[in-house]
Coordinates of C-alpha atoms in Angstrom, one line a residue:
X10 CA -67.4 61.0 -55.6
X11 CA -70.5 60.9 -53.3
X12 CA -70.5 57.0 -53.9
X13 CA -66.9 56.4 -53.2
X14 CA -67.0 58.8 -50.1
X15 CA -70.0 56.6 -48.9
X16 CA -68.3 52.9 -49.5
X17 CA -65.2 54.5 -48.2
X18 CA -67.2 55.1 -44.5
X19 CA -68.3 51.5 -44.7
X20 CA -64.6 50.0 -44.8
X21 CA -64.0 52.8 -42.0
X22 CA -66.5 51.0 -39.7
X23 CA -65.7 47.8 -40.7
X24 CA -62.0 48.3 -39.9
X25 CA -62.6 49.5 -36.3
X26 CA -64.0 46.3 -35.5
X27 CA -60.5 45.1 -35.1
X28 CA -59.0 47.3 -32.2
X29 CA -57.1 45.6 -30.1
X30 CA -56.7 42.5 -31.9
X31 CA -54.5 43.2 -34.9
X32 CA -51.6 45.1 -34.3
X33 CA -49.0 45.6 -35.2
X34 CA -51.1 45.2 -38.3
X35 CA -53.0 48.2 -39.4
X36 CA -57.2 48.4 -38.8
X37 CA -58.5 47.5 -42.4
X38 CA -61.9 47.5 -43.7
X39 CA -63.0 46.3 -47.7
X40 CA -66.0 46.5 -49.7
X41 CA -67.2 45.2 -52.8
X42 CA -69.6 47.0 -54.8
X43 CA -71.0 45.1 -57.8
X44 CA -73.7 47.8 -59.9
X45 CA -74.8 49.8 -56.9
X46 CA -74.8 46.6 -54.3
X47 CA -72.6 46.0 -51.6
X48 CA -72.1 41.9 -52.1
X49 CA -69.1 41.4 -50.1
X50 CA -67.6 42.9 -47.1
X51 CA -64.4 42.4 -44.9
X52 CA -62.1 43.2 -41.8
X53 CA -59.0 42.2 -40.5
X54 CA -60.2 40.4 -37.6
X55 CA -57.0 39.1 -35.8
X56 CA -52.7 39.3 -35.8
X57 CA -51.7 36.5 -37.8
X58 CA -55.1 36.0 -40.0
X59 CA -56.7 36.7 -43.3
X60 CA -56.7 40.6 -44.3
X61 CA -59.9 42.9 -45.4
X62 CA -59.9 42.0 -48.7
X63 CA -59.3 38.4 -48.5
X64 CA -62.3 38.0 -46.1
X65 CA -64.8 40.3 -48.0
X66 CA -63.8 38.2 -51.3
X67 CA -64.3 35.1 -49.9
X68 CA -68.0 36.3 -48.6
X69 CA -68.8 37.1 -52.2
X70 CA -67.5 33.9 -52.8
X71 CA -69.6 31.7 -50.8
X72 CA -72.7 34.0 -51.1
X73 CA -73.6 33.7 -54.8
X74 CA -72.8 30.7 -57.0
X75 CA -71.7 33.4 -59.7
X76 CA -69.0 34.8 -57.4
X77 CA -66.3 34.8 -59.9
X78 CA -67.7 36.5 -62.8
X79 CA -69.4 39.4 -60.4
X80 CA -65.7 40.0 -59.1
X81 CA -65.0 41.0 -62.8
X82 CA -67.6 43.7 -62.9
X83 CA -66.9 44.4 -59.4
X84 CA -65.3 47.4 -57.9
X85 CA -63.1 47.0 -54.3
X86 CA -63.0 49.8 -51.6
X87 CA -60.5 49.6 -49.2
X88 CA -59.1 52.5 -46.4
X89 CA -55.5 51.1 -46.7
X90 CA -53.4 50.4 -50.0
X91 CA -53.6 46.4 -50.5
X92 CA -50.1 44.5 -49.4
X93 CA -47.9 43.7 -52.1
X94 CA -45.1 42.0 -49.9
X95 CA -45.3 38.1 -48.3
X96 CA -45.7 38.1 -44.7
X97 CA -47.8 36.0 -42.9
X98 CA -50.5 35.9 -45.2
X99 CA -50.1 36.2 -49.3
X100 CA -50.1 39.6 -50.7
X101 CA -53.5 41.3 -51.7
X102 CA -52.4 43.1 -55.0
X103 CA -51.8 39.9 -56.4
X104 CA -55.6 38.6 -55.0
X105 CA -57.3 41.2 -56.3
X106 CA -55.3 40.8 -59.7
X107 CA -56.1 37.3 -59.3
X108 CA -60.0 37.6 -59.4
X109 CA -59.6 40.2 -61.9
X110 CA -61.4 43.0 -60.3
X111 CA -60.9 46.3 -62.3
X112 CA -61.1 48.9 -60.2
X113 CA -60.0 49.6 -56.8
X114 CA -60.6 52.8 -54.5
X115 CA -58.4 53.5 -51.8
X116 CA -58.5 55.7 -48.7
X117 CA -54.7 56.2 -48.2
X118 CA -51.6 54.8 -48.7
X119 CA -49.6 52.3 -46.8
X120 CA -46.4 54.2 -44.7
X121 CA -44.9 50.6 -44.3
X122 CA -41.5 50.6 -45.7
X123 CA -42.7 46.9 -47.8
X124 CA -46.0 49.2 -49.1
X125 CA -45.5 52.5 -49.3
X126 CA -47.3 53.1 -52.8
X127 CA -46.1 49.9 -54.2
X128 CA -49.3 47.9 -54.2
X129 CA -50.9 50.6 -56.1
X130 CA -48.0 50.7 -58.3
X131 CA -48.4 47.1 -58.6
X132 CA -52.2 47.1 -59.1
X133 CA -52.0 50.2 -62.2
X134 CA -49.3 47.9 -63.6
X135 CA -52.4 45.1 -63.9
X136 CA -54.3 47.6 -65.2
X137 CA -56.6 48.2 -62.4
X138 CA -58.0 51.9 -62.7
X139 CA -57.1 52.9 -58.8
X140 CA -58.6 55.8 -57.0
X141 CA -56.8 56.9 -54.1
X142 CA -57.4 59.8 -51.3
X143 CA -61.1 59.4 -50.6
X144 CA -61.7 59.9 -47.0
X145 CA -57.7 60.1 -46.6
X146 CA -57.7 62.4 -43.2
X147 CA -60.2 59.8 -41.6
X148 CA -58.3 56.9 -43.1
X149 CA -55.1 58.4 -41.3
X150 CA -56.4 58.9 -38.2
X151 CA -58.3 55.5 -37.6
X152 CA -55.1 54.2 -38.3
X153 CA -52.4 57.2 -36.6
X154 CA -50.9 54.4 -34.2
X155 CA -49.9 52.4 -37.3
X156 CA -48.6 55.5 -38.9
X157 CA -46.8 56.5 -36.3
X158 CA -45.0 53.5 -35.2
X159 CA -43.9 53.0 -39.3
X160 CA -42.8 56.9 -39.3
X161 CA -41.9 57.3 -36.1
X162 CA -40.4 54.3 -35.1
X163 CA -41.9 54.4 -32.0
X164 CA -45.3 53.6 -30.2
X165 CA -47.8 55.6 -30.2
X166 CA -48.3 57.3 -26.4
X167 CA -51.2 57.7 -25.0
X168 CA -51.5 59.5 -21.2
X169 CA -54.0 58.7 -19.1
X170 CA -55.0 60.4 -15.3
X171 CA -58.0 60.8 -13.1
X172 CA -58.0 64.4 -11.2
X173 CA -60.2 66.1 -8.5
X174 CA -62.3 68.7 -9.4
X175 CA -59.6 71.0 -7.5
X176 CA -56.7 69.4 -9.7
X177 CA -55.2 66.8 -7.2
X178 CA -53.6 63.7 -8.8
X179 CA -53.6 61.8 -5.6
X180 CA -53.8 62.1 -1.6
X181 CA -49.9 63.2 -0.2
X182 CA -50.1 59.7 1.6
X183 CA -49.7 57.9 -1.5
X184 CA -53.2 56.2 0.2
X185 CA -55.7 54.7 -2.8
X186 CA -58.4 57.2 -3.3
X187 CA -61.1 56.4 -6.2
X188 CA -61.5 60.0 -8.0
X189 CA -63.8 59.2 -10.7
X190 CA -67.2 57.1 -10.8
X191 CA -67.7 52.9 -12.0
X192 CA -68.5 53.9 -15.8
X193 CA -65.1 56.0 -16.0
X194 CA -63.2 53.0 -14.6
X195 CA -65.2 51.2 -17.3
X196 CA -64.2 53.3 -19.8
X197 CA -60.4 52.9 -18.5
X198 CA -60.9 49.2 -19.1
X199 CA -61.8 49.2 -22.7
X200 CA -59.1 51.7 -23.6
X201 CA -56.7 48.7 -22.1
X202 CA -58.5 46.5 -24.5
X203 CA -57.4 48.8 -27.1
X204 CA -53.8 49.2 -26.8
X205 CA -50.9 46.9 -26.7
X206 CA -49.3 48.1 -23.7
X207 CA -50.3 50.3 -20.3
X208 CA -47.3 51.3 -18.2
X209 CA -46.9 52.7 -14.4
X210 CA -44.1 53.8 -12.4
X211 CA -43.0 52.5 -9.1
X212 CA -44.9 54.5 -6.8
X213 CA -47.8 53.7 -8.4
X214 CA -47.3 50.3 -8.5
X215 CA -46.6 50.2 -5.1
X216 CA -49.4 52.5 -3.6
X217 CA -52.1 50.9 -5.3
X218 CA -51.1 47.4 -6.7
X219 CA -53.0 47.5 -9.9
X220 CA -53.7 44.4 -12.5
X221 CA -53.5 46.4 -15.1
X222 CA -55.4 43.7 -17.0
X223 CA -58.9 44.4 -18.6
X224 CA -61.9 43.0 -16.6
X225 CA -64.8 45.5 -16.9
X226 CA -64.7 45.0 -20.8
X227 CA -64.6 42.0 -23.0
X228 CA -61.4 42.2 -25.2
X229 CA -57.1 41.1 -24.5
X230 CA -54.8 42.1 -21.8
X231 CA -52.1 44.1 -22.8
X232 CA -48.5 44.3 -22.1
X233 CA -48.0 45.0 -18.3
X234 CA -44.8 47.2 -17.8
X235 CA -43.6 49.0 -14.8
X236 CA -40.9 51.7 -14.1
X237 CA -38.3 49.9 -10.9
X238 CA -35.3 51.1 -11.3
X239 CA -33.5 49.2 -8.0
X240 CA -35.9 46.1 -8.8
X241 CA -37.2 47.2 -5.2
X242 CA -41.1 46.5 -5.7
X243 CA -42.5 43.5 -3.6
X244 CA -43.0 40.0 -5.5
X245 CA -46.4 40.0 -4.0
X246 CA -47.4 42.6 -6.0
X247 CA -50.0 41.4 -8.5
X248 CA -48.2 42.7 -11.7
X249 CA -45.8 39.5 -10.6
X250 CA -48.4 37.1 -10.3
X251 CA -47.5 35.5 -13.5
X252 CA -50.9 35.7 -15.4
X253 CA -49.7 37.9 -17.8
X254 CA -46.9 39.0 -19.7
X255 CA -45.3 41.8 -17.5
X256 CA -41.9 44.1 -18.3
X257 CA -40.0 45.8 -15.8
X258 CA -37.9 48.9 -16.7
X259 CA -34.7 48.9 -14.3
X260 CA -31.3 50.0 -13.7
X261 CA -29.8 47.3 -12.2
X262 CA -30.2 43.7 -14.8
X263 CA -31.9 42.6 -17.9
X264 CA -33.5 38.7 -17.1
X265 CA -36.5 36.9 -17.8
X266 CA -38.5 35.0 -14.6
X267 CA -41.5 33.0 -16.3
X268 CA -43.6 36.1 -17.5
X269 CA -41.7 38.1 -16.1
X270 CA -38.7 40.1 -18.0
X271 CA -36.3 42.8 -16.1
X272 CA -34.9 45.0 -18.8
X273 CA -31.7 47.5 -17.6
X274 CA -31.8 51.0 -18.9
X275 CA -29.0 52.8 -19.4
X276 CA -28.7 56.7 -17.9
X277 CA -31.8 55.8 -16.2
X278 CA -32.6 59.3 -15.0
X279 CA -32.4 61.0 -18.1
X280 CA -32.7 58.9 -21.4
X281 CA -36.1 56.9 -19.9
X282 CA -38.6 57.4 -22.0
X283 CA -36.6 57.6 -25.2
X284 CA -35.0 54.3 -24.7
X285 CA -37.8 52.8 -23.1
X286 CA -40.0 53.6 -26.1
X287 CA -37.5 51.8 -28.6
X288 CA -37.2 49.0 -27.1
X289 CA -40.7 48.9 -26.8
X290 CA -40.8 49.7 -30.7
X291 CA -38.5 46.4 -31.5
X292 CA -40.8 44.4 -29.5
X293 CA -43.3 45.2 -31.9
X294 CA -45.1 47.2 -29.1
X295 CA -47.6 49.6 -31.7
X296 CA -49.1 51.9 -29.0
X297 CA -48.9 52.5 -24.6
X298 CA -51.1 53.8 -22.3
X299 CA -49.6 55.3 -19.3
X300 CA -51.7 55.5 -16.4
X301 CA -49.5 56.7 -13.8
X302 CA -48.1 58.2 -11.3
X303 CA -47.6 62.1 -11.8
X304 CA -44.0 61.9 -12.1
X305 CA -43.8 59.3 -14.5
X306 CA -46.9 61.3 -16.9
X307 CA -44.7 64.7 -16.7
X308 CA -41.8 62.5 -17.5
X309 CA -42.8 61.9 -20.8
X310 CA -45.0 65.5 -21.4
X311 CA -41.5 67.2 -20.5
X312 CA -39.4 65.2 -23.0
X313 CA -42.5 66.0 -25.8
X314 CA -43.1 61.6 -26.0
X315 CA -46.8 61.8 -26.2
X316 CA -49.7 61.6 -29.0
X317 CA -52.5 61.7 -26.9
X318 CA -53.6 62.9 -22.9
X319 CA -56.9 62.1 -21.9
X320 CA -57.8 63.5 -18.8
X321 CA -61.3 62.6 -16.2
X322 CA -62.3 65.0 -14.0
X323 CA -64.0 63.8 -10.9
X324 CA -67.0 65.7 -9.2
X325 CA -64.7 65.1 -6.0
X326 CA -62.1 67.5 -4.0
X327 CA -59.4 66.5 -1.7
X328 CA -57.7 69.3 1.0
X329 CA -54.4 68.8 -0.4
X330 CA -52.4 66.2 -2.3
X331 CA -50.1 65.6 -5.1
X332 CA -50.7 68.0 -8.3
X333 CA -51.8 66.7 -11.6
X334 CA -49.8 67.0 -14.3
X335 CA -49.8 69.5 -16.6
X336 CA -50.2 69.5 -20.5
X337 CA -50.5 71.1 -23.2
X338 CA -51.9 70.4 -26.4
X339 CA -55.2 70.5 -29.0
X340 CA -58.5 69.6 -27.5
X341 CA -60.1 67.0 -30.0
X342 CA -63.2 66.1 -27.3
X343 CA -64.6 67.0 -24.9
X344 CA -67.1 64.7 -22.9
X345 CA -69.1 63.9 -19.8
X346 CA -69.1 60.7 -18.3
X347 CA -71.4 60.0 -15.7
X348 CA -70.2 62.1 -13.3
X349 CA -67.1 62.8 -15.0
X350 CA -65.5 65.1 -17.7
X351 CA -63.1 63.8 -19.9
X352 CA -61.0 65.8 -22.3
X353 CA -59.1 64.7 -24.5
X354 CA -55.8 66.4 -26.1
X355 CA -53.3 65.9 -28.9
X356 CA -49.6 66.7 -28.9
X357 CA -49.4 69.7 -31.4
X358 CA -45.9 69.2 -32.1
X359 CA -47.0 65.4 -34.0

């Protein structure tokens, strides 16, 4: 068990090389072990391209000229059941049933309604001896956005706010104040990177005219959406300077202006975040950040629409301003950053 727990952390590093580039695939990792010796390893690097186990069978492939008969004796270790369905690439069951690999260790199962315990169903019906569970907690939560979204049917909801050290969200002037240091805004960047969408309401939008792209970290810009419900923001704004997808929550019309789409809500004031959340879920939308403003953030903690708050602290105070909002939840960590605390909670309720 030892050995499979080890291989098992392998495919878990491998796989989180591919945040923020493969959903609303899941984050998979694969190994192959031929008599003690890792000779092949994979990730799914990209939407649209080969999976884990395609890539690490392909490595063993072009790395020894005996490829195909060390498959045979090989065993495969992967943190996700294999695909047994057709989508945009063949299906992995029938890959690794291909090369004839007879055994196949698995972290957990797939919750995707085309999976769901059919490739191992699929693989045992081979013969392949498959092991399944090793790791199965860490293999959930690498992947809890992908879980979610296939259980939930909904995106997985991240909140995001900077505070003063004496709990302010924001000056009462709705003036831009920086609260926490360069490496925090940093940070903020790369969680961008991550996710497939970061969302803001209108004063927000309007006090501080954000990108909302990534540019202190190397990785894609996500979805830019924005809470307007008279379509009342400026066009000068830069979320509608066309150089990035950008969706506008609204009351008044649904359209589409180059990059830009307008998309009415119904009951505005009181259904927002449940129908904005499924129609970000049939756009394929796997996870948000929100990043603001206070209203919007105890919007969604008071309807209970959140997985995740992760709050910075800054070493600053301001006299007065607008309160933070409040959550509560599970503290899973509990850092500094440069002059910074973050903690982060979890919604006990998920």
């Amino acid at each position: 068990m030892e050995e499979h727990i080890r291989y098992m952390r392998r495919c878990l590093q491998l796989a989180a090389n591919g945040m923020g580039q493969v959903s609303p695939n899941p984050l998979v990792g694969a190994v192959i072990v031929h008599r003690g010796r890792i000779i092949g390893e994979g990730w799914h690097r990209h939407y649209g391209g080969p999976h884990a186990e395609v890539n690490a069978v392909n490595e063993v492939l072009e790395r020894y000229p005996d490829g195909k008969d060390m498959l045979q004796e090989a065993t495969l270790y992967v943190n996700l059941e294999p695909c047994v369905h057709q989508g945009k690439t063949p299906p992995c069951t029938e890959l690794i049933i291909r090369h004839g690999i007879q055994e196949v260790v698995i972290g957990c199962t797939d919750p995707h309604e085309k999976v769901a315990g059919k490739g191992i169903e699929r693989l045992a019906a081979a013969g392949i001896r498959v092991h399944r569970g090793v790791l199965e907690e860490a293999c959930l939560e690498l992947n809890r956005r992908f879980v979610l979204f296939q259980t939930q049917k909904r995106p997985y909801v991240i909140l995001k706010w900077a505070q003063t050290r004496n709990g302010y969200f924001a000056p009462l002037d709705a003036s831009r104040f920086w609260i926490t240091s360069p490496l925090a805004r940093q940070l903020v960047h790369r969680w961008r990177s991550e996710e497939d969408a970061v969302l803001v309401g209108y004063r927000t939008a309007l006090a501080d005219d954000p990108e909302l792209t990534v540019r202190e970290w190397s990785g894609r810009n996500p979805l830019r959406i924005v809470i307007d419900r008279d379509l009342s923001l400026p066009a000068s704004l830069k979320l509608f300077d066309q150089s990035e997808r950008t969706l506008v929550f609204n009351a008044i019309k649904t359209d589409i202006d180059g990059k830009v789409q307008m998309l009415e809500v119904e009951n505005f004031n009181y259904y927002l975040p449940q129908f904005s959340l499924y129609q970000l879920y049939l756009m394929d939308v796997q996870s948000v950040i929100i990043e603001g403003g206070a209203r919007t953030l105890q919007t969604f903690i008071d309807s209970g629409l959140w997985d995740e708050a992760r709050i910075l602290t800054g070493s600053t105070e301001l006299p007065g301003g607008i309160p933070a909002p409040r959550v509560y939840g599970r503290v899973t960590d509990q850092r500094q950053i440069s002059t910074d605390q973050l903690i982060t909670y979890r919604n006990q309720h998920q």
